[in-house]
CSV table of C-alpha atoms in Angstrom, one decimal:
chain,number,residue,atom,x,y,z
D,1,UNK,CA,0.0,0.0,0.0
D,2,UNK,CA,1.2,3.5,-0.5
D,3,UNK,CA,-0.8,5.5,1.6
D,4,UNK,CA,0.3,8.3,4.1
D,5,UNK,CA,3.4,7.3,6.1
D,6,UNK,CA,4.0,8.7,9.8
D,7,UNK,CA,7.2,10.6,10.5
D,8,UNK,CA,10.4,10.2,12.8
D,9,UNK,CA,10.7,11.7,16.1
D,10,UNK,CA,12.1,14.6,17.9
D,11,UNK,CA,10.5,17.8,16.4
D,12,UNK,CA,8.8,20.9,16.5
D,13,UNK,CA,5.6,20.9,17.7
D,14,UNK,CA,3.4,23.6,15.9
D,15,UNK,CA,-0.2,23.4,15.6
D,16,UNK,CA,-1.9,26.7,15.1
D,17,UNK,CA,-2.8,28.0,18.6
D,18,UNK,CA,-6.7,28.2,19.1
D,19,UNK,CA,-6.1,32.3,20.0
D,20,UNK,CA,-4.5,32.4,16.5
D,21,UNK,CA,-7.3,30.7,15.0
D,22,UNK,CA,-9.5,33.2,16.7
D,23,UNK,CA,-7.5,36.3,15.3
D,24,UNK,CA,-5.3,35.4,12.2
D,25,UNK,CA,-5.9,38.5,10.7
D,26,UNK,CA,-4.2,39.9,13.2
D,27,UNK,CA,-0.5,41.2,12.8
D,28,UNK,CA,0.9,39.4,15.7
D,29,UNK,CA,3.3,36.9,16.2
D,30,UNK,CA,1.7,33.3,16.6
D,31,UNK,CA,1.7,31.6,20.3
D,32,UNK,CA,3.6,29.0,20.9
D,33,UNK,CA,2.0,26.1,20.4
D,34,UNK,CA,0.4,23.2,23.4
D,35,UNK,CA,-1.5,25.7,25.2
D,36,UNK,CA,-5.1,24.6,25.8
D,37,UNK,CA,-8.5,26.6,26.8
D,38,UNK,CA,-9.6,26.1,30.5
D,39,UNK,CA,-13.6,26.9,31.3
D,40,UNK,CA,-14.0,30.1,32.6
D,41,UNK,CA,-15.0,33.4,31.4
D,42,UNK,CA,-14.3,33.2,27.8
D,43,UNK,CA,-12.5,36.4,27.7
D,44,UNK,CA,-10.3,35.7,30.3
D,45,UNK,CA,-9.3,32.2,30.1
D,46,UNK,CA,-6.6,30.7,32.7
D,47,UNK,CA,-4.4,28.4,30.9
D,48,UNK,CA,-3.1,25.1,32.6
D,49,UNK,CA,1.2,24.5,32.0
D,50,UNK,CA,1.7,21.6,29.5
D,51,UNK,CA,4.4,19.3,31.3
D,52,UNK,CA,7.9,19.8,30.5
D,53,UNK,CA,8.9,17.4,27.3
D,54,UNK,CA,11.5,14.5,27.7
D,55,UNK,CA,14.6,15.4,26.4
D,56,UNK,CA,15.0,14.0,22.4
D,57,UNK,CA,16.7,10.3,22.1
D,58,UNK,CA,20.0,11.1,20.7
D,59,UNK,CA,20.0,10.8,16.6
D,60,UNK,CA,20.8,7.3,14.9
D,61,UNK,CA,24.1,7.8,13.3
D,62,UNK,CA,23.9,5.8,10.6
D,63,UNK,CA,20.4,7.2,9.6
D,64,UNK,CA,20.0,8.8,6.7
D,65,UNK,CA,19.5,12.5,6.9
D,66,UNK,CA,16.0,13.1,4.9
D,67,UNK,CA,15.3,16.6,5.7
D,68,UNK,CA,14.2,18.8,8.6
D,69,UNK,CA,13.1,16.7,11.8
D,70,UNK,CA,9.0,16.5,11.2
D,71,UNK,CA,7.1,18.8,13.8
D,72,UNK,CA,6.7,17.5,17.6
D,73,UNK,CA,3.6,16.0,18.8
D,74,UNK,CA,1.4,18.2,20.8
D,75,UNK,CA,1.5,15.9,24.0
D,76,UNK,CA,4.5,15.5,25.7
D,77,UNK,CA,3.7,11.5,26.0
D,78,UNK,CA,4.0,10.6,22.5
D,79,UNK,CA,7.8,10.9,22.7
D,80,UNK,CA,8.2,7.3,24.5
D,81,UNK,CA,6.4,6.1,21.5
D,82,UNK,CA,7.9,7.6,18.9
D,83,UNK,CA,10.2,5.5,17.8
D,84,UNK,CA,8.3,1.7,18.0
D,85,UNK,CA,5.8,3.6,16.2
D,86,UNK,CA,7.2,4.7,13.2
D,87,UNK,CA,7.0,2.3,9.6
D,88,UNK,CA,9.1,3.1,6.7
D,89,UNK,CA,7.3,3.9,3.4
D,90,UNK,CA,7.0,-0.1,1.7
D,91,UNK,CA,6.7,-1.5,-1.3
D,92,UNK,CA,2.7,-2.9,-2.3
D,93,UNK,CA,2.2,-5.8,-2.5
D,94,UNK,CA,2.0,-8.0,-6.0
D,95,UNK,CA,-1.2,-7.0,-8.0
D,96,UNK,CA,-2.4,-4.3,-6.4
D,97,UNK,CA,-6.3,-4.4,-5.6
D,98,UNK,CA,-8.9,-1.0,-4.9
D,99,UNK,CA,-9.2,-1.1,-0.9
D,100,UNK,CA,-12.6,0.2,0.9
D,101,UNK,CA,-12.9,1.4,4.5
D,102,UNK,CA,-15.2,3.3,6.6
D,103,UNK,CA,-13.3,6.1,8.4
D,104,UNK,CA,-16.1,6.8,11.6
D,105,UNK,CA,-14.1,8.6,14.4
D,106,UNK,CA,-10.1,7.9,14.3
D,107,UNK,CA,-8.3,8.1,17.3
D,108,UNK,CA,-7.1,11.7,18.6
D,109,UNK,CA,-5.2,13.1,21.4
D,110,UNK,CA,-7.9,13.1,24.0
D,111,UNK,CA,-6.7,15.3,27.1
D,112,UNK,CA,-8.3,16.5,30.1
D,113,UNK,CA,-8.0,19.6,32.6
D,114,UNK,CA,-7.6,16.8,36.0
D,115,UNK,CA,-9.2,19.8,38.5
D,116,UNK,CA,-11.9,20.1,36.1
D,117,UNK,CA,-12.9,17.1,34.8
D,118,UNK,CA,-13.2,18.6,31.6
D,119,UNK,CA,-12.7,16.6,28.0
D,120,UNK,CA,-10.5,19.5,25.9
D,121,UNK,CA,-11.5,17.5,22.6
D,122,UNK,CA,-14.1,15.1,21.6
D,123,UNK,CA,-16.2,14.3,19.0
D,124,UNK,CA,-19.1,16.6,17.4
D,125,UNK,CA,-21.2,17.8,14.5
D,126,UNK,CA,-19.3,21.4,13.7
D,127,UNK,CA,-20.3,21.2,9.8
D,128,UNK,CA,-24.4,20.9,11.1
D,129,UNK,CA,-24.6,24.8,11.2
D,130,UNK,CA,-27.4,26.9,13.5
D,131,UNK,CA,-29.5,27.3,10.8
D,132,UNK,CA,-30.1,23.7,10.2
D,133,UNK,CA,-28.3,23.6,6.8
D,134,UNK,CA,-24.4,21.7,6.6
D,135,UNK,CA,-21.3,23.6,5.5
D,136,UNK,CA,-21.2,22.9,1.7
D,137,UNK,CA,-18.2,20.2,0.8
D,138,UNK,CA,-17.4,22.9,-1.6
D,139,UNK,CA,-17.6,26.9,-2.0
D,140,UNK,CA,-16.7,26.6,-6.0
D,141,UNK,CA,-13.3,25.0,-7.1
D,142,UNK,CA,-11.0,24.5,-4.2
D,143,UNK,CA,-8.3,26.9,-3.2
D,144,UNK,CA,-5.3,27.3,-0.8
D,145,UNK,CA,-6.8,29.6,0.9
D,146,UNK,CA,-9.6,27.5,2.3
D,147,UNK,CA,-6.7,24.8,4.3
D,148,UNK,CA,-5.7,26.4,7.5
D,149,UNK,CA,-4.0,24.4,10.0
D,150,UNK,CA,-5.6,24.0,13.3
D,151,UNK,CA,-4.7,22.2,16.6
D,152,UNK,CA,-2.8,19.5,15.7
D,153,UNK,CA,0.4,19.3,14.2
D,154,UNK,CA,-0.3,18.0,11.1
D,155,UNK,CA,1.2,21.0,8.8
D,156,UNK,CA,2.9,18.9,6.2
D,157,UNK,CA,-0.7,17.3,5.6
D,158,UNK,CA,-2.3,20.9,5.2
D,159,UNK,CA,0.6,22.5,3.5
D,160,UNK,CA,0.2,19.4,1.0
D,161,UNK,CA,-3.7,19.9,0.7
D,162,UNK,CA,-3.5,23.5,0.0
D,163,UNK,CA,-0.9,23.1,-2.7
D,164,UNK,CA,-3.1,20.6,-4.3
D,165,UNK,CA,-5.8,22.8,-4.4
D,166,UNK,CA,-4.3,25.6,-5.6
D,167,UNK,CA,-2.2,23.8,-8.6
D,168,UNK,CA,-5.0,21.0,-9.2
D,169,UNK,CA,-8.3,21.8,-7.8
D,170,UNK,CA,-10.4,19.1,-10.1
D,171,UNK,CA,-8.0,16.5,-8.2
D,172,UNK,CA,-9.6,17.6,-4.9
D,173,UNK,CA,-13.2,18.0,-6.2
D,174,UNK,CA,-13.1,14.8,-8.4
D,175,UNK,CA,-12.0,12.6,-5.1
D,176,UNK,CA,-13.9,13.8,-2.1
D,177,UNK,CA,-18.1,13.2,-2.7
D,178,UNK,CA,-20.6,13.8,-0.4
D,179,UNK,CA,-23.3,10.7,0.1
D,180,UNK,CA,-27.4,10.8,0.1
D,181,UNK,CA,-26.6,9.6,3.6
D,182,UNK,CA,-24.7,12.5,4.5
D,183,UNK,CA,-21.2,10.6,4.8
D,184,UNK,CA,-18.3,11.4,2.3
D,185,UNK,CA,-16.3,9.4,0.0
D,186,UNK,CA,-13.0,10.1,-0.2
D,187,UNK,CA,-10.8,8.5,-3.4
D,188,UNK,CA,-7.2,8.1,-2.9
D,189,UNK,CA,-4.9,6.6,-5.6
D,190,UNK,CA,-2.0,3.7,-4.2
D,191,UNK,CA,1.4,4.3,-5.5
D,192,UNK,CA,4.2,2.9,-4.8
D,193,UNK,CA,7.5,4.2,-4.1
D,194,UNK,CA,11.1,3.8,-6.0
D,195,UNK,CA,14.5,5.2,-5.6
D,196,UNK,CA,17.3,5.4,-7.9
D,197,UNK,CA,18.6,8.7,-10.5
D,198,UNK,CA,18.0,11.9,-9.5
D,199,UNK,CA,15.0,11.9,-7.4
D,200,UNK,CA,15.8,10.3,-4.2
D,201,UNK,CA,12.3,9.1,-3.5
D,202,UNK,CA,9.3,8.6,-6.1
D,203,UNK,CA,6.2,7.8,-6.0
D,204,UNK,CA,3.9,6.4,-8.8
D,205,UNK,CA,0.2,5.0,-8.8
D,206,UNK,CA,0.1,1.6,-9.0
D,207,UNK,CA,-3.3,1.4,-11.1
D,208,UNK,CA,-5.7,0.8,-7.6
D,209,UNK,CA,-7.7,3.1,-5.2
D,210,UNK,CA,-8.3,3.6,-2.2
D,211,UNK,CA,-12.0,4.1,-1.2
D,212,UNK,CA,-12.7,5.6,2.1
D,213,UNK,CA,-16.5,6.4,3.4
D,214,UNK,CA,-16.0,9.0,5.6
D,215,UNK,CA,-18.7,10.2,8.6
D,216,UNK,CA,-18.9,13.8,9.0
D,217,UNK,CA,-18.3,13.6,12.7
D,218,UNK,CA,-15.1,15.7,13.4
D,219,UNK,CA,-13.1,16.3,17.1
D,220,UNK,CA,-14.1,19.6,18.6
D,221,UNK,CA,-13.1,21.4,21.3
D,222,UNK,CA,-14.7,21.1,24.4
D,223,UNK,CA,-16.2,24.7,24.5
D,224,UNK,CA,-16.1,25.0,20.6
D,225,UNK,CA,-18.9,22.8,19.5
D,226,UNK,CA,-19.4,24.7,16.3
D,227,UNK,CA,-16.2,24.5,15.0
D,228,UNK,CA,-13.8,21.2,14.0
D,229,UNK,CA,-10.6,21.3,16.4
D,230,UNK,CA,-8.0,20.1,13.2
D,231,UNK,CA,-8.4,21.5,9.8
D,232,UNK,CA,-10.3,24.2,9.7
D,233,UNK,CA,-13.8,24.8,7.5
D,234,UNK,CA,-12.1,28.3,5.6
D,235,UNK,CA,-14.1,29.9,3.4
D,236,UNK,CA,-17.5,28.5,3.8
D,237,UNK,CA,-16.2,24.8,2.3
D,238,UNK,CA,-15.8,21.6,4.6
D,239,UNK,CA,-13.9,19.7,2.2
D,240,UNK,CA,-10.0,20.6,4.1
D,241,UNK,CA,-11.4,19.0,7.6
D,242,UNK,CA,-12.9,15.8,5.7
D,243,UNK,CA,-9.8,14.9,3.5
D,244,UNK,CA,-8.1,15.6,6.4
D,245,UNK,CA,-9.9,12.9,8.2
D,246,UNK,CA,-9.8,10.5,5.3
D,247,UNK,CA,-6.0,11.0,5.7
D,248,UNK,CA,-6.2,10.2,9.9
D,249,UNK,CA,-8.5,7.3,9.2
D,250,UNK,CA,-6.3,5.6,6.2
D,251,UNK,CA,-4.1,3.3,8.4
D,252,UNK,CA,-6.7,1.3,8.3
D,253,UNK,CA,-6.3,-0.2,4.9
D,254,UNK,CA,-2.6,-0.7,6.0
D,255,UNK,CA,-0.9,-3.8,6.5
D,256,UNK,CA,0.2,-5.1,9.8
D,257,UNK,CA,3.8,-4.4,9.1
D,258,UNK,CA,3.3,-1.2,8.4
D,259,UNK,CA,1.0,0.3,11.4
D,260,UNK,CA,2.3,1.3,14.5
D,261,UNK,CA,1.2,2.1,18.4
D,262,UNK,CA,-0.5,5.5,17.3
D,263,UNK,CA,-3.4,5.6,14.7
D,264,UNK,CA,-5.5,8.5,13.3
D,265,UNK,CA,-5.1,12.1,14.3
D,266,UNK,CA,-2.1,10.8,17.1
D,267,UNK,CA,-0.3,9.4,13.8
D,268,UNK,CA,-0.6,12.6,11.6
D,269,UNK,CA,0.2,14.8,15.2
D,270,UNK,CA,3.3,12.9,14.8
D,271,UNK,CA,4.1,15.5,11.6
D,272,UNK,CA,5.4,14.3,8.0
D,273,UNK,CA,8.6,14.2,5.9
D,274,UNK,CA,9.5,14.8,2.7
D,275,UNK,CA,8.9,11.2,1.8
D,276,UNK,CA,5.6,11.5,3.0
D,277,UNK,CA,4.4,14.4,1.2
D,278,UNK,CA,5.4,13.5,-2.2
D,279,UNK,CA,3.4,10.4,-1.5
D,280,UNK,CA,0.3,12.5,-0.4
D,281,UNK,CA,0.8,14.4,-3.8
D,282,UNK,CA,0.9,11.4,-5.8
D,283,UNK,CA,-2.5,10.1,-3.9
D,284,UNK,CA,-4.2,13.1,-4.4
D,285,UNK,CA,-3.6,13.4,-7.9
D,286,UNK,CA,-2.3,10.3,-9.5
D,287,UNK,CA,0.7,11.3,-10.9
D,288,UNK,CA,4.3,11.0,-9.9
D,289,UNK,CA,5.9,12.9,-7.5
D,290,UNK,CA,9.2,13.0,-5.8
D,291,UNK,CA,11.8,14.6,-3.2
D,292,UNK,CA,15.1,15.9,-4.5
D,293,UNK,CA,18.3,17.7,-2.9
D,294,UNK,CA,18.6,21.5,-2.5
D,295,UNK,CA,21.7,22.6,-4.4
D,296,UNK,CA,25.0,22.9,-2.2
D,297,UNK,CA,27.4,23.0,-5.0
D,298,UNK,CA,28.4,24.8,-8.1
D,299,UNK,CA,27.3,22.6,-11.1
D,300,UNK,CA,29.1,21.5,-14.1
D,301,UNK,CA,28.3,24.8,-15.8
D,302,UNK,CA,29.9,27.0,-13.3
D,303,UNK,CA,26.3,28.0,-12.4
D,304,UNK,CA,26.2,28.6,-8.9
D,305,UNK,CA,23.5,26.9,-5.8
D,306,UNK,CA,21.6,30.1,-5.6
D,307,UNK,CA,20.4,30.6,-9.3
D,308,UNK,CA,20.3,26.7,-9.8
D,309,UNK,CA,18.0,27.1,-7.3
D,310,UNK,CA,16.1,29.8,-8.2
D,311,UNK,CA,15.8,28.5,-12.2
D,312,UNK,CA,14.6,25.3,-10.6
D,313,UNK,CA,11.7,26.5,-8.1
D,314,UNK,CA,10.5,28.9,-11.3
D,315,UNK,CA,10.1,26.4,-13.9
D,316,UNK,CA,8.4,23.7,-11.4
D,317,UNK,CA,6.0,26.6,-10.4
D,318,UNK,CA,5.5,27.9,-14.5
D,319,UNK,CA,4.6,24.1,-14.9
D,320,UNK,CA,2.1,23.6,-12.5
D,321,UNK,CA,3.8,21.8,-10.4
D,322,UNK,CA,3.4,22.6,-6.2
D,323,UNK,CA,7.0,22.7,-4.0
D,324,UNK,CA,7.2,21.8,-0.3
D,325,UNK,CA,9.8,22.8,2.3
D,326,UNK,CA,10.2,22.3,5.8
D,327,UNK,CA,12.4,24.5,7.8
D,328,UNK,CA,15.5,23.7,9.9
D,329,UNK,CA,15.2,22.5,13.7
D,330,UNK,CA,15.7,25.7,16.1
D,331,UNK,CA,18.4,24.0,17.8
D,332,UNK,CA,20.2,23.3,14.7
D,333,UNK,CA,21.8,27.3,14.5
D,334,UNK,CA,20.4,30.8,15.1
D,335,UNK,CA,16.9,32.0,15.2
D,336,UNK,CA,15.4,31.0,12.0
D,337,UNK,CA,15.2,34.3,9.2
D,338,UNK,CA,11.7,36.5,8.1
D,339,UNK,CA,9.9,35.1,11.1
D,340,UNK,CA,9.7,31.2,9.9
D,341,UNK,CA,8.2,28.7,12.4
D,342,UNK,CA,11.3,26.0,13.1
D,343,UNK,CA,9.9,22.8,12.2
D,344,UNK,CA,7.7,23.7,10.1
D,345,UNK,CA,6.5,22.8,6.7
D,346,UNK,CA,5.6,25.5,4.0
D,347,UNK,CA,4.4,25.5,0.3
D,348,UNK,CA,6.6,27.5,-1.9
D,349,UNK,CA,4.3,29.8,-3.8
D,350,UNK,CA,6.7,32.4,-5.6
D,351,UNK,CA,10.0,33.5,-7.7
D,352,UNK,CA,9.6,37.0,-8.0
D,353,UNK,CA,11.7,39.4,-10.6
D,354,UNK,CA,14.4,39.9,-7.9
D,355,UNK,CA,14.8,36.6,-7.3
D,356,UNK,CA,13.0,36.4,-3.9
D,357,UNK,CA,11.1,33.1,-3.1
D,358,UNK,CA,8.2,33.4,-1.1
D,359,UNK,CA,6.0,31.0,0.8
D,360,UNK,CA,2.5,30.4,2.5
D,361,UNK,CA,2.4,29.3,6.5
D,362,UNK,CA,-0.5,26.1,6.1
D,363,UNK,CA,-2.1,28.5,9.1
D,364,UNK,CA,-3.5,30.6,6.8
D,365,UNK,CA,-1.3,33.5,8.0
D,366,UNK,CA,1.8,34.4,9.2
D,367,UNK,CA,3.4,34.4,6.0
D,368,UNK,CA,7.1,34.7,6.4
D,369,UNK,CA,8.2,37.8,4.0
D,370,UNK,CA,10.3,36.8,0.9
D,371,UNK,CA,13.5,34.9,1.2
D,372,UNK,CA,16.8,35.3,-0.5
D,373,UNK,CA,18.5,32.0,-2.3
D,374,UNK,CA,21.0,32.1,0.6
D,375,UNK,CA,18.3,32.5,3.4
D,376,UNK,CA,16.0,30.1,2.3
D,377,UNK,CA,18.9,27.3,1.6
D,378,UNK,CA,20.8,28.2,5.6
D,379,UNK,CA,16.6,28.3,6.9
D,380,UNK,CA,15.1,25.5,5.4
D,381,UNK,CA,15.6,21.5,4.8
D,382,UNK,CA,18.1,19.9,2.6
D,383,UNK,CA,15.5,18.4,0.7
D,384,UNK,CA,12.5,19.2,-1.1
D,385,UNK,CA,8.9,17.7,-2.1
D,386,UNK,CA,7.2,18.4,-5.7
D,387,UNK,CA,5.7,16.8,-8.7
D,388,UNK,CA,7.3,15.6,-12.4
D,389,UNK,CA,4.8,18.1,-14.8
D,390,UNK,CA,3.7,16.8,-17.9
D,391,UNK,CA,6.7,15.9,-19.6
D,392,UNK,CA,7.0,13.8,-17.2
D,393,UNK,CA,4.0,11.7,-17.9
């Protein structure tokens, strides 16, 4: 099977804070992320202390170095499981076969306030509105804009949505149906993953589907019953918070080889790699896609890592193709340039005239301003995610 893989341990954790939620429009700079509601006056909320997180297991030095560490999960205890969790992308098996699965209410990271007996999350009906009508699947073709990361650190999965959107919006709206029973079906595409040449990791569709009926039950937050916890319903559309939830509720077509201790939301909290998006890409829109290595070197030509760089990321984005990045560890050198969120994955959106790349925050907001070819290669991964365009084919 080639659906979504989980990631390594020992990263960032960066969810999109419930206050920024709130006010994204807002110029301000992002809260750091774990911090959770207690009941009180909703204007002036006392906020428990998340416990301290174990220190990181020290690095395997004979792993191979795929990129920027994936972003922490939100609660402190998922570290223990970490790494008997974790199942490298594999191979499918021998005649691949279409796979069906009803994805009902995958696991999340349930917590509690102890003094309170209060559930923070659980599950709900945020798509029935107060009017009695449901948030449309769709608010016409689907767009970046309408994926915003929410409380779970999942931005590699939204960052990968939105791209698709954005570049291939008939992919989304061709594969995610809404039912006469008022469930979704979500189509994903199996690939199957090869190495070799150039592209360190590819992906290709095997041929066979996924199928995944999906209930419109999504977590909440305790004193948010209108609104889904995760991916957030952006622009009057609910189709970000149920692919989403297909994506949480896939391990269950997974071999037992492959899954691990976490499932569902706790498995996408876990954050993704490079690997793993380029496999999203290719299930979302049946056609290759693949990591490759930022340039470090001058090439044959003389031409040097910046403009190879820079003529790269401009003719994937003339050919339709999206780019995702993740950015360095904090603890890997000094603060991070133009306000980036360590840990954190991005969609490159631009190559301007002056040779500035610029890039969308899967929050919706906080958009780092434009990088230099030198900033964004001493800021970001060494390795990046995209698509082959049509030449390709």
């Amino acid at each position: 099977m080639g659906e979504l893989h989980t990631a390594d341990g020992g990263a960032e954790a960066n969810p999109l804070p419930a206050d920024a939620i709130e006010n994204r429009m807002e110029h301000a700079e992002p809260e750091e992320p774990g911090e959770l509601d207690s009941p009180g006056d909703p204007d002036d909320r006392e906020v428990p202390e998340e416990p301290e997180a174990p220190e990181e297991p020290e690095d395997d030095p004979d792993a191979a170095d795929d990129g920027p560490e994936p972003e922490r999960a939100f609660l402190g205890d998922v570290f223990s499981k970490l790494r008997d969790t974790l199942a490298g992308p594999r191979e499918p098996a021998e005649g691949p076969v279409d796979r069906y699965a009803t994805v009902d209410r995958p696991d999340f990271n349930a917590k509690e306030i102890p003094d309170m007996g209060v559930a923070i999350y659980g599950y709900g009906t945020p798509l029935e509105r107060q009017d009695g009508q449901r948030t449309p699947l769709f608010d016409g073709p689907p767009r970046r804009d309408q994926t915003m990361q929410g409380g779970i650190g999942d931005c590699g999965v939204i960052a990968t949505m939105g791209a698709v959107a954005e570049h291939y919006p008939e992919a989304i709206s061709e594969r995610v149906k809404e039912n006469e029973d008022g469930s979704y079906e979500v189509t994903l595409d199996q690939v199957k993953r090869s190495s070799g040449g150039g592209d360190l990791d590819r992906y290709e569709p095997t041929g066979a589907v996924t199928v995944l009926s999906v209930t419109p039950d999504l977590v909440v937050m305790w004193d948010r019953p209108d609104r889904p916890a995760y991916a957030q319903v952006e622009g009057g559309a609910a189709w970000p918070a149920v692919l989403e939830k297909a994506f949480a509720g896939v391990d269950q077509t997974w071999d037992e080889d492959r899954t691990g201790q976490l499932s569902g939301y706790e498995r996408l909290n876990l954050g993704t790699k490079v690997n793993h998006r380029a496999e999203m890409l290719a299930q979302l829109t049946g056609r290759p896609a693949y990591t490759d290595d930022i340039p470090t070197q001058y090439d044959m030509d003389g031409v040097s890592p910046d403009r190879q760089l820079l003529a790269t990321f401009r003719e994937k984005l003339q050919d339709g193709c999206p780019i995702l990045i993740g950015t360095r560890s904090a603890k890997d050198g000094p603060p991070l340039a133009q306000d980036l969120v360590a840990g954190h994955v991005y969609e490159v959106t631009e190559v301007d005239d002056r040779g500035r790349i610029h890039m969308r925050n899967p929050y919706n907001s906080f958009d780092p301003e434009p990088l230099t070819a030198e900033e964004f290669r001493k800021n970001c991964s060494k390795q990046y995610t995209t698509m082959g365009n049509e030449r390709d084919q």
